[in-house]
């Protein structure tokens, strides 16, 4: 009999308040398993990086890569936060100093070559001679990768290309999947040769795993609320038992040294971002009443994108600014990995969307995901858009909207996803400005006023 322990994490999103405990649990249990003569693998399934945290922003994710090193990871794949919230050079140098493998089968340079730091899959051989093949795949945001200079292949097509080679070299096949639960279930149905899928991206929690067509699916939620553990038992090189469990981290009282470590990461990140970038008089911010900073950001967004008009939600700005402004201050008031975007709409479409922004319930809606790192939507703010409340009509740059006219509107890219504005989501006339975030646009504007 042979026993293989697999520890896995996913979608930490730089929530380092849980990281010291996760790291200790994995290191301690891995040590115990190895002392018992068992095999151990440790994998991360992506989105460990999230640039809302000053340590991640200050190190451009390299600090996260170092934490994975210290914990003793075997291999990682990337999520969309590593892939499309870092500039090209940021991702290309993210894993320069690492002792683990980076497995990502569907990522290529724009010339069609694999990055030097990544492999599609890796075959590991245990002390008992079992060959464990591990492959990584990331979510198919091909358009955004292309804007940053990468080429992303369809993950399922890439899996079909790689599996035949893996099967001939592996006794056990494991997929590191930053694709989401729905895709994982489809893969398990189609590719029965995959023994274990370690999942992420959709933040699903599988307390005891899930068997689909004989494949064990495992996932540990988000933000480090759980750490995952899969156990494989093999006899004569064949799996005879597989099980999954989660260790709950959320709610566990941190030890003093764990709090100290979490606080140290924040302080280190803050010190890296204490570079003065502007000096301003008092600029107010409020989610529900007119205030300076949301309006300034809206003007900056329109100017940056050279658009006809702009609108955004005040909830994007989390606080005021006054006096000397540093990179840390900008991150604090605008932590979102959200890019500027334009959408071209006909006049009738634009008027319908603007009427939707006047819905009195919208400012109080809690927003999660879509790159948003705040709490509520907040009131809508406009630039070069005048609201004629009595007529429920609008002027663009002082002129009546022509029903069939074409208008370029600057917006945060979060409006191109989700359920708020279906017309924008469906539009094929969108352009994303990358790799700049809204806080970069705000910094640019502050230096011009």
Tab-separated table of C-alpha atoms in Angstrom:
chain	number	residue	atom	x	y	z
A	1	UNK	CA	0.000	0.000	0.000
A	2	UNK	CA	1.100	3.559	-0.749
A	3	UNK	CA	-0.470	6.733	0.607
A	4	UNK	CA	-0.221	10.098	-1.172
A	5	UNK	CA	-1.216	13.321	0.608
A	6	UNK	CA	-2.140	16.345	-1.517
A	7	UNK	CA	-2.561	19.730	0.166
A	8	UNK	CA	-4.130	22.472	-1.906
A	9	UNK	CA	-5.124	26.139	-1.731
A	10	UNK	CA	-6.937	28.404	-4.164
A	11	UNK	CA	-8.204	31.977	-4.502
A	12	UNK	CA	-6.391	33.429	-1.496
A	13	UNK	CA	-6.715	36.881	-3.126
A	14	UNK	CA	-3.960	38.195	-0.836
A	15	UNK	CA	-6.064	37.703	2.311
A	16	UNK	CA	-2.947	37.276	4.396
A	17	UNK	CA	-4.859	37.323	7.674
A	18	UNK	CA	-5.279	33.572	7.153
A	19	UNK	CA	-1.981	32.814	5.460
A	20	UNK	CA	0.295	32.196	8.493
A	21	UNK	CA	-2.101	29.546	9.846
A	22	UNK	CA	-2.520	27.884	6.428
A	23	UNK	CA	1.227	27.803	5.905
A	24	UNK	CA	1.842	26.314	9.359
A	25	UNK	CA	-0.854	23.643	8.954
A	26	UNK	CA	0.524	22.559	5.583
A	27	UNK	CA	4.134	22.501	6.783
A	28	UNK	CA	3.342	20.650	10.010
A	29	UNK	CA	1.115	18.038	8.380
A	30	UNK	CA	3.469	17.517	5.465
A	31	UNK	CA	6.300	16.889	7.944
A	32	UNK	CA	4.204	14.333	9.845
A	33	UNK	CA	3.186	12.576	6.622
A	34	UNK	CA	6.762	12.321	5.377
A	35	UNK	CA	7.982	11.043	8.729
A	36	UNK	CA	5.319	8.315	8.426
A	37	UNK	CA	6.796	7.334	5.051
A	38	UNK	CA	3.997	8.834	2.940
A	39	UNK	CA	4.324	10.971	-0.176
A	40	UNK	CA	3.297	14.657	-0.075
A	41	UNK	CA	2.405	17.195	-2.777
A	42	UNK	CA	1.345	20.810	-2.223
A	43	UNK	CA	-0.441	22.785	-4.949
A	44	UNK	CA	-1.941	26.266	-5.378
A	45	UNK	CA	-4.693	26.683	-7.964
A	46	UNK	CA	-4.271	30.400	-8.709
A	47	UNK	CA	-5.475	33.847	-7.647
A	48	UNK	CA	-3.075	33.827	-4.737
A	49	UNK	CA	-2.228	37.341	-5.951
A	50	UNK	CA	-4.645	40.253	-5.570
A	51	UNK	CA	-3.397	43.805	-5.912
A	52	UNK	CA	-5.783	45.298	-3.339
A	53	UNK	CA	-3.239	44.413	-0.618
A	54	UNK	CA	-0.217	46.720	-0.205
A	55	UNK	CA	2.248	43.815	0.082
A	56	UNK	CA	1.098	42.425	-3.246
A	57	UNK	CA	0.959	45.865	-4.874
A	58	UNK	CA	4.319	46.912	-3.448
A	59	UNK	CA	6.073	43.751	-4.656
A	60	UNK	CA	3.954	43.382	-7.828
A	61	UNK	CA	3.035	39.864	-6.656
A	62	UNK	CA	6.580	38.647	-6.099
A	63	UNK	CA	5.956	38.689	-2.355
A	64	UNK	CA	3.127	36.177	-2.863
A	65	UNK	CA	5.430	33.984	-4.941
A	66	UNK	CA	7.949	34.072	-2.097
A	67	UNK	CA	5.356	32.995	0.481
A	68	UNK	CA	4.587	29.925	-1.647
A	69	UNK	CA	8.300	29.165	-1.634
A	70	UNK	CA	8.522	29.354	2.147
A	71	UNK	CA	5.615	26.946	2.579
A	72	UNK	CA	7.158	24.330	0.304
A	73	UNK	CA	4.718	24.154	-2.603
A	74	UNK	CA	5.313	21.518	-5.251
A	75	UNK	CA	3.640	23.365	-8.117
A	76	UNK	CA	1.159	26.142	-8.859
A	77	UNK	CA	-0.987	27.302	-11.719
A	78	UNK	CA	-2.131	30.868	-12.332
A	79	UNK	CA	-5.532	32.474	-12.033
A	80	UNK	CA	-6.921	35.500	-13.811
A	81	UNK	CA	-5.542	37.784	-11.100
A	82	UNK	CA	-1.988	36.726	-11.892
A	83	UNK	CA	-2.732	36.602	-15.602
A	84	UNK	CA	-4.599	39.814	-16.382
A	85	UNK	CA	-4.159	42.211	-13.452
A	86	UNK	CA	-0.367	42.242	-13.798
A	87	UNK	CA	1.299	43.941	-16.761
A	88	UNK	CA	3.155	41.667	-19.178
A	89	UNK	CA	6.518	42.097	-17.447
A	90	UNK	CA	4.852	41.645	-14.069
A	91	UNK	CA	3.631	38.155	-14.945
A	92	UNK	CA	6.742	37.321	-16.950
A	93	UNK	CA	8.962	37.980	-13.909
A	94	UNK	CA	6.524	36.900	-11.176
A	95	UNK	CA	8.129	33.502	-10.601
A	96	UNK	CA	11.800	34.430	-11.086
A	97	UNK	CA	12.778	33.288	-7.589
A	98	UNK	CA	10.870	30.099	-6.876
A	99	UNK	CA	11.600	26.512	-6.013
A	100	UNK	CA	8.284	25.063	-7.260
A	101	UNK	CA	6.997	24.323	-10.756
A	102	UNK	CA	4.557	26.579	-12.615
A	103	UNK	CA	2.131	24.455	-14.637
A	104	UNK	CA	-0.053	26.260	-17.149
A	105	UNK	CA	-0.810	24.401	-20.358
A	106	UNK	CA	-2.881	27.015	-22.177
A	107	UNK	CA	-0.640	30.097	-21.854
A	108	UNK	CA	1.663	31.178	-24.698
A	109	UNK	CA	3.524	34.289	-25.758
A	110	UNK	CA	2.020	36.126	-28.720
A	111	UNK	CA	4.577	34.319	-30.907
A	112	UNK	CA	3.076	30.998	-29.863
A	113	UNK	CA	5.907	29.920	-27.553
A	114	UNK	CA	5.596	28.816	-23.958
A	115	UNK	CA	7.015	31.194	-21.345
A	116	UNK	CA	10.396	29.979	-20.098
A	117	UNK	CA	9.091	29.815	-16.539
A	118	UNK	CA	6.097	27.566	-17.267
A	119	UNK	CA	5.446	23.977	-18.334
A	120	UNK	CA	2.149	22.438	-19.514
A	121	UNK	CA	2.495	19.460	-17.173
A	122	UNK	CA	5.011	17.655	-14.997
A	123	UNK	CA	5.487	13.998	-14.108
A	124	UNK	CA	6.521	13.375	-10.492
A	125	UNK	CA	7.723	9.960	-9.347
A	126	UNK	CA	7.074	8.878	-5.760
A	127	UNK	CA	9.482	6.852	-3.637
A	128	UNK	CA	7.375	3.776	-4.437
A	129	UNK	CA	7.740	4.427	-8.165
A	130	UNK	CA	4.218	5.769	-8.829
A	131	UNK	CA	4.198	8.323	-11.634
A	132	UNK	CA	1.976	11.317	-10.830
A	133	UNK	CA	1.171	13.550	-13.793
A	134	UNK	CA	0.024	17.081	-12.965
A	135	UNK	CA	-1.325	19.600	-15.494
A	136	UNK	CA	-2.510	23.184	-15.001
A	137	UNK	CA	-5.173	25.214	-16.841
A	138	UNK	CA	-6.436	28.757	-16.360
A	139	UNK	CA	-9.706	30.508	-17.186
A	140	UNK	CA	-10.244	31.474	-20.804
A	141	UNK	CA	-10.042	35.289	-20.807
A	142	UNK	CA	-8.330	35.246	-24.182
A	143	UNK	CA	-9.175	38.830	-25.188
A	144	UNK	CA	-7.646	40.359	-22.056
A	145	UNK	CA	-4.505	38.234	-22.274
A	146	UNK	CA	-4.133	39.331	-25.902
A	147	UNK	CA	-4.334	43.015	-24.930
A	148	UNK	CA	-1.459	42.409	-22.504
A	149	UNK	CA	0.711	40.622	-25.082
A	150	UNK	CA	-0.072	36.955	-24.304
A	151	UNK	CA	-1.951	34.296	-26.227
A	152	UNK	CA	-4.331	32.035	-24.340
A	153	UNK	CA	-5.480	28.749	-25.855
A	154	UNK	CA	-8.857	27.213	-25.156
A	155	UNK	CA	-8.280	25.147	-21.991
A	156	UNK	CA	-10.350	22.150	-23.103
A	157	UNK	CA	-8.624	22.013	-26.493
A	158	UNK	CA	-5.270	22.196	-24.735
A	159	UNK	CA	-6.275	19.423	-22.360
A	160	UNK	CA	-7.144	17.198	-25.318
A	161	UNK	CA	-3.715	17.900	-26.809
A	162	UNK	CA	-1.754	17.180	-23.642
A	163	UNK	CA	-3.576	14.214	-22.091
A	164	UNK	CA	-2.470	11.516	-24.571
A	165	UNK	CA	1.165	12.275	-23.799
A	166	UNK	CA	0.478	12.381	-20.060
A	167	UNK	CA	-1.411	9.070	-20.027
A	168	UNK	CA	1.554	7.181	-21.392
A	169	UNK	CA	3.787	8.505	-18.630
A	170	UNK	CA	1.424	8.583	-15.611
A	171	UNK	CA	-0.204	6.210	-13.157
A	172	UNK	CA	-2.163	9.068	-11.558
A	173	UNK	CA	-3.345	12.261	-13.293
A	174	UNK	CA	-4.166	15.457	-11.394
A	175	UNK	CA	-5.571	18.637	-12.921
A	176	UNK	CA	-4.942	22.048	-11.339
A	177	UNK	CA	-7.998	23.860	-12.687
A	178	UNK	CA	-8.603	27.579	-12.379
A	179	UNK	CA	-11.679	27.157	-14.565
A	180	UNK	CA	-14.598	26.970	-12.145
A	181	UNK	CA	-16.865	24.220	-10.857
A	182	UNK	CA	-19.062	23.980	-13.967
A	183	UNK	CA	-16.050	23.419	-16.226
A	184	UNK	CA	-14.529	20.960	-13.741
A	185	UNK	CA	-17.682	18.865	-13.805
A	186	UNK	CA	-17.730	18.877	-17.615
A	187	UNK	CA	-14.070	17.819	-17.701
A	188	UNK	CA	-14.711	14.984	-15.254
A	189	UNK	CA	-17.569	13.751	-17.453
A	190	UNK	CA	-15.475	13.816	-20.618
A	191	UNK	CA	-12.013	12.823	-19.382
A	192	UNK	CA	-12.391	9.835	-17.068
A	193	UNK	CA	-8.610	9.303	-17.081
A	194	UNK	CA	-8.221	12.314	-14.762
A	195	UNK	CA	-8.200	11.027	-11.184
A	196	UNK	CA	-8.356	14.308	-9.239
A	197	UNK	CA	-9.359	17.865	-10.181
A	198	UNK	CA	-8.236	20.531	-7.726
A	199	UNK	CA	-10.425	23.523	-8.540
A	200	UNK	CA	-10.752	27.260	-8.077
A	201	UNK	CA	-11.969	30.461	-9.737
A	202	UNK	CA	-15.650	30.157	-8.779
A	203	UNK	CA	-14.782	30.018	-5.062
A	204	UNK	CA	-16.759	26.812	-4.551
A	205	UNK	CA	-16.436	24.874	-1.293
A	206	UNK	CA	-16.396	21.069	-1.429
A	207	UNK	CA	-16.091	19.935	2.185
A	208	UNK	CA	-15.638	16.249	1.353
A	209	UNK	CA	-14.954	16.588	-2.348
A	210	UNK	CA	-17.341	15.514	-5.083
A	211	UNK	CA	-17.169	12.410	-7.261
A	212	UNK	CA	-18.114	12.945	-10.895
A	213	UNK	CA	-17.725	9.966	-13.242
A	214	UNK	CA	-15.116	8.513	-10.898
A	215	UNK	CA	-13.060	11.730	-10.767
A	216	UNK	CA	-12.644	13.369	-7.363
A	217	UNK	CA	-13.248	17.129	-7.396
A	218	UNK	CA	-11.805	19.158	-4.518
A	219	UNK	CA	-11.826	22.895	-3.788
A	220	UNK	CA	-11.237	25.185	-0.821
A	221	UNK	CA	-13.474	28.222	-1.349
A	222	UNK	CA	-11.799	31.636	-1.195
A	223	UNK	CA	-9.714	34.040	0.889
A	224	UNK	CA	-7.965	31.256	2.789
A	225	UNK	CA	-11.123	30.356	4.693
A	226	UNK	CA	-10.143	26.705	4.182
A	227	UNK	CA	-7.122	24.610	3.288
A	228	UNK	CA	-7.686	21.410	1.332
A	229	UNK	CA	-6.361	17.872	1.822
A	230	UNK	CA	-6.799	14.971	-0.592
A	231	UNK	CA	-5.610	11.466	0.302
A	232	UNK	CA	-4.947	8.810	-2.326
A	233	UNK	CA	-4.317	5.197	-1.332
A	234	UNK	CA	-2.738	2.957	-3.947
A	235	UNK	CA	-2.077	-0.749	-4.180
A	236	UNK	CA	0.399	-1.994	-6.775
A	237	UNK	CA	0.371	1.464	-8.379
A	238	UNK	CA	-3.443	1.571	-8.737
A	239	UNK	CA	-5.727	3.921	-6.797
A	240	UNK	CA	-7.984	1.954	-4.480
A	241	UNK	CA	-9.228	4.852	-2.365
A	242	UNK	CA	-9.479	8.628	-2.671
A	243	UNK	CA	-10.949	11.130	-0.238
A	244	UNK	CA	-11.029	14.872	0.364
A	245	UNK	CA	-11.497	17.118	3.360
A	246	UNK	CA	-11.135	20.785	4.279
A	247	UNK	CA	-9.511	22.366	7.316
A	248	UNK	CA	-11.465	25.424	8.437
A	249	UNK	CA	-9.236	28.442	8.914
A	250	UNK	CA	-11.868	31.174	9.109
A	251	UNK	CA	-12.998	31.771	12.653
A	252	UNK	CA	-9.991	30.076	14.227
A	253	UNK	CA	-8.318	32.346	16.781
A	254	UNK	CA	-4.908	33.337	15.353
A	255	UNK	CA	-1.862	32.880	17.528
A	256	UNK	CA	0.057	36.020	18.427
A	257	UNK	CA	2.901	35.244	16.026
A	258	UNK	CA	0.371	34.778	13.221
A	259	UNK	CA	-1.114	38.222	13.830
A	260	UNK	CA	2.384	39.679	13.935
A	261	UNK	CA	3.245	38.087	10.605
A	262	UNK	CA	0.064	39.345	8.961
A	263	UNK	CA	0.640	42.861	10.292
A	264	UNK	CA	4.276	42.751	9.156
A	265	UNK	CA	3.251	41.968	5.577
A	266	UNK	CA	0.889	44.955	5.565
A	267	UNK	CA	3.527	47.252	7.053
A	268	UNK	CA	6.148	46.062	4.582
A	269	UNK	CA	3.796	46.682	1.680
A	270	UNK	CA	2.887	50.125	2.977
A	271	UNK	CA	6.542	51.107	3.281
A	272	UNK	CA	7.120	50.080	-0.343
A	273	UNK	CA	4.264	52.359	-1.446
A	274	UNK	CA	5.141	55.494	0.559
A	275	UNK	CA	6.203	57.367	-2.549
A	276	UNK	CA	4.641	60.800	-2.950
A	277	UNK	CA	2.833	61.098	-6.270
A	278	UNK	CA	0.778	64.286	-5.835
A	279	UNK	CA	-0.178	67.090	-3.455
A	280	UNK	CA	-3.816	68.152	-3.192
A	281	UNK	CA	-6.181	70.249	-1.152
A	282	UNK	CA	-8.982	68.444	0.650
A	283	UNK	CA	-10.912	66.171	-1.748
A	284	UNK	CA	-14.068	64.666	-0.256
A	285	UNK	CA	-15.569	61.236	-0.910
A	286	UNK	CA	-19.042	59.932	-0.140
A	287	UNK	CA	-21.028	56.987	-1.478
A	288	UNK	CA	-24.431	58.710	-1.464
A	289	UNK	CA	-24.018	62.464	-1.902
A	290	UNK	CA	-22.082	64.605	-4.361
A	291	UNK	CA	-18.366	64.655	-3.490
A	292	UNK	CA	-15.060	65.640	-5.046
A	293	UNK	CA	-13.079	62.464	-5.677
A	294	UNK	CA	-15.705	60.373	-7.500
A	295	UNK	CA	-16.406	63.362	-9.761
A	296	UNK	CA	-12.687	63.897	-10.380
A	297	UNK	CA	-12.211	60.230	-11.250
A	298	UNK	CA	-15.141	60.377	-13.664
A	299	UNK	CA	-13.632	63.404	-15.440
A	300	UNK	CA	-10.246	61.682	-15.527
A	301	UNK	CA	-11.772	58.534	-16.992
A	302	UNK	CA	-13.386	60.450	-19.853
A	303	UNK	CA	-10.205	62.401	-20.585
A	304	UNK	CA	-7.985	59.308	-20.411
A	305	UNK	CA	-10.208	57.451	-22.865
A	306	UNK	CA	-10.918	60.529	-25.045
A	307	UNK	CA	-14.618	59.675	-24.857
A	308	UNK	CA	-17.761	61.728	-25.458
A	309	UNK	CA	-18.923	61.275	-21.883
A	310	UNK	CA	-18.405	59.077	-18.821
A	311	UNK	CA	-20.221	57.671	-15.827
A	312	UNK	CA	-19.209	55.551	-12.837
A	313	UNK	CA	-20.407	54.649	-9.351
A	314	UNK	CA	-19.211	56.612	-6.321
A	315	UNK	CA	-18.619	53.369	-4.385
A	316	UNK	CA	-15.370	52.988	-6.327
A	317	UNK	CA	-13.799	55.656	-4.099
A	318	UNK	CA	-13.409	54.456	-0.515
A	319	UNK	CA	-12.145	57.602	1.178
A	320	UNK	CA	-10.990	61.224	0.876
A	321	UNK	CA	-7.531	62.592	0.049
A	322	UNK	CA	-5.732	65.591	1.497
A	323	UNK	CA	-2.196	66.956	1.432
A	324	UNK	CA	0.639	64.728	0.255
A	325	UNK	CA	-0.729	61.731	-1.662
A	326	UNK	CA	1.298	58.515	-1.877
A	327	UNK	CA	0.921	55.306	-3.843
A	328	UNK	CA	-0.406	53.767	-0.635
A	329	UNK	CA	-3.077	56.458	-0.346
A	330	UNK	CA	-4.229	55.813	-3.909
A	331	UNK	CA	-4.388	52.077	-3.236
A	332	UNK	CA	-6.371	52.712	-0.045
A	333	UNK	CA	-9.040	54.846	-1.741
A	334	UNK	CA	-9.130	52.893	-5.018
A	335	UNK	CA	-7.993	49.274	-4.456
A	336	UNK	CA	-9.890	47.708	-7.359
A	337	UNK	CA	-8.154	45.814	-10.200
A	338	UNK	CA	-10.531	47.558	-12.607
A	339	UNK	CA	-9.419	48.940	-15.970
A	340	UNK	CA	-10.735	51.933	-17.914
A	341	UNK	CA	-13.028	50.911	-20.744
A	342	UNK	CA	-15.078	52.477	-23.516
A	343	UNK	CA	-18.255	51.245	-25.112
A	344	UNK	CA	-19.795	52.691	-28.263
A	345	UNK	CA	-23.596	52.871	-28.166
A	346	UNK	CA	-26.419	54.336	-30.198
A	347	UNK	CA	-28.301	57.209	-28.622
A	348	UNK	CA	-31.390	55.185	-27.730
A	349	UNK	CA	-29.256	52.532	-26.015
A	350	UNK	CA	-27.330	55.176	-24.108
A	351	UNK	CA	-30.521	56.841	-22.846
A	352	UNK	CA	-31.897	53.508	-21.655
A	353	UNK	CA	-28.709	52.787	-19.696
A	354	UNK	CA	-28.606	56.267	-18.176
A	355	UNK	CA	-32.199	55.861	-17.007
A	356	UNK	CA	-31.136	52.638	-15.303
A	357	UNK	CA	-28.425	54.515	-13.387
A	358	UNK	CA	-31.158	56.668	-11.812
A	359	UNK	CA	-32.788	53.687	-10.114
A	360	UNK	CA	-32.948	54.713	-6.445
A	361	UNK	CA	-32.139	51.183	-5.248
A	362	UNK	CA	-28.832	50.900	-7.120
A	363	UNK	CA	-26.597	52.998	-4.820
A	364	UNK	CA	-27.354	50.713	-1.844
A	365	UNK	CA	-26.717	47.408	-3.612
A	366	UNK	CA	-23.799	45.446	-2.177
A	367	UNK	CA	-21.357	44.503	-4.926
A	368	UNK	CA	-19.124	41.433	-4.885
A	369	UNK	CA	-16.748	40.313	-7.592
A	370	UNK	CA	-16.278	41.954	-11.017
A	371	UNK	CA	-12.961	43.324	-9.746
A	372	UNK	CA	-14.809	45.493	-7.196
A	373	UNK	CA	-13.075	45.648	-3.813
A	374	UNK	CA	-15.475	48.037	-2.083
A	375	UNK	CA	-18.826	47.497	-0.350
A	376	UNK	CA	-21.777	49.202	-2.071
A	377	UNK	CA	-22.410	50.553	-5.544
A	378	UNK	CA	-22.921	54.163	-4.444
A	379	UNK	CA	-24.645	56.901	-6.445
A	380	UNK	CA	-23.816	57.401	-10.100
A	381	UNK	CA	-21.539	60.220	-11.155
A	382	UNK	CA	-21.435	61.731	-14.649
A	383	UNK	CA	-19.103	63.778	-16.811
A	384	UNK	CA	-20.478	65.635	-19.856
A	385	UNK	CA	-23.850	64.052	-19.091
A	386	UNK	CA	-26.620	66.349	-17.881
A	387	UNK	CA	-29.711	64.798	-16.318
A	388	UNK	CA	-33.010	66.517	-17.149
A	389	UNK	CA	-35.005	65.055	-14.274
A	390	UNK	CA	-38.421	66.472	-15.155
A	391	UNK	CA	-38.305	65.086	-18.699
A	392	UNK	CA	-36.309	61.951	-17.666
A	393	UNK	CA	-33.969	62.865	-20.488
A	394	UNK	CA	-30.272	63.608	-20.891
A	395	UNK	CA	-27.883	65.946	-22.672
A	396	UNK	CA	-24.419	64.907	-23.832
A	397	UNK	CA	-21.987	67.831	-23.779
A	398	UNK	CA	-24.988	70.158	-23.732
A	399	UNK	CA	-26.707	68.623	-26.746
A	400	UNK	CA	-29.806	66.477	-27.149
A	401	UNK	CA	-28.979	62.785	-27.642
A	402	UNK	CA	-29.588	61.739	-31.243
A	403	UNK	CA	-31.502	58.406	-31.179
A	404	UNK	CA	-29.340	56.829	-33.903
A	405	UNK	CA	-26.198	58.777	-33.158
A	406	UNK	CA	-23.017	56.995	-32.047
A	407	UNK	CA	-21.536	57.860	-28.645
A	408	UNK	CA	-18.294	56.698	-27.016
A	409	UNK	CA	-18.823	56.294	-23.268
A	410	UNK	CA	-15.984	55.819	-20.785
A	411	UNK	CA	-16.843	53.425	-17.948
A	412	UNK	CA	-15.150	51.149	-15.409
A	413	UNK	CA	-14.743	47.716	-16.982
A	414	UNK	CA	-16.892	46.154	-14.221
A	415	UNK	CA	-19.962	47.422	-16.107
A	416	UNK	CA	-19.100	45.127	-19.023
A	417	UNK	CA	-19.615	42.086	-16.778
A	418	UNK	CA	-22.413	40.975	-14.490
A	419	UNK	CA	-26.070	41.935	-14.506
A	420	UNK	CA	-26.227	45.702	-14.071
A	421	UNK	CA	-26.260	46.825	-17.718
A	422	UNK	CA	-27.139	43.991	-20.130
A	423	UNK	CA	-26.825	46.288	-23.169
A	424	UNK	CA	-23.193	47.009	-22.300
A	425	UNK	CA	-22.453	43.334	-21.622
A	426	UNK	CA	-23.879	42.368	-25.026
A	427	UNK	CA	-22.199	45.161	-26.959
A	428	UNK	CA	-19.411	44.136	-29.331
A	429	UNK	CA	-18.069	47.699	-29.424
A	430	UNK	CA	-15.981	47.681	-26.253
A	431	UNK	CA	-12.350	48.637	-25.775
A	432	UNK	CA	-10.311	47.918	-22.633
A	433	UNK	CA	-7.323	50.024	-21.589
A	434	UNK	CA	-4.738	47.718	-20.044
A	435	UNK	CA	-2.730	47.327	-17.865
A	436	UNK	CA	-3.753	50.642	-16.225
A	437	UNK	CA	-6.161	50.554	-13.281
A	438	UNK	CA	-8.566	53.318	-12.250
A	439	UNK	CA	-6.103	54.418	-9.567
A	440	UNK	CA	-3.470	54.979	-12.260
A	441	UNK	CA	-5.937	57.228	-14.087
A	442	UNK	CA	-6.676	59.057	-10.840
A	443	UNK	CA	-2.957	59.603	-10.206
A	444	UNK	CA	-2.590	60.965	-13.742
A	445	UNK	CA	-5.447	63.406	-13.127
A	446	UNK	CA	-4.154	64.553	-9.736
A	447	UNK	CA	-0.926	65.599	-11.392
A	448	UNK	CA	-2.853	67.731	-13.900
A	449	UNK	CA	-5.056	69.766	-11.564
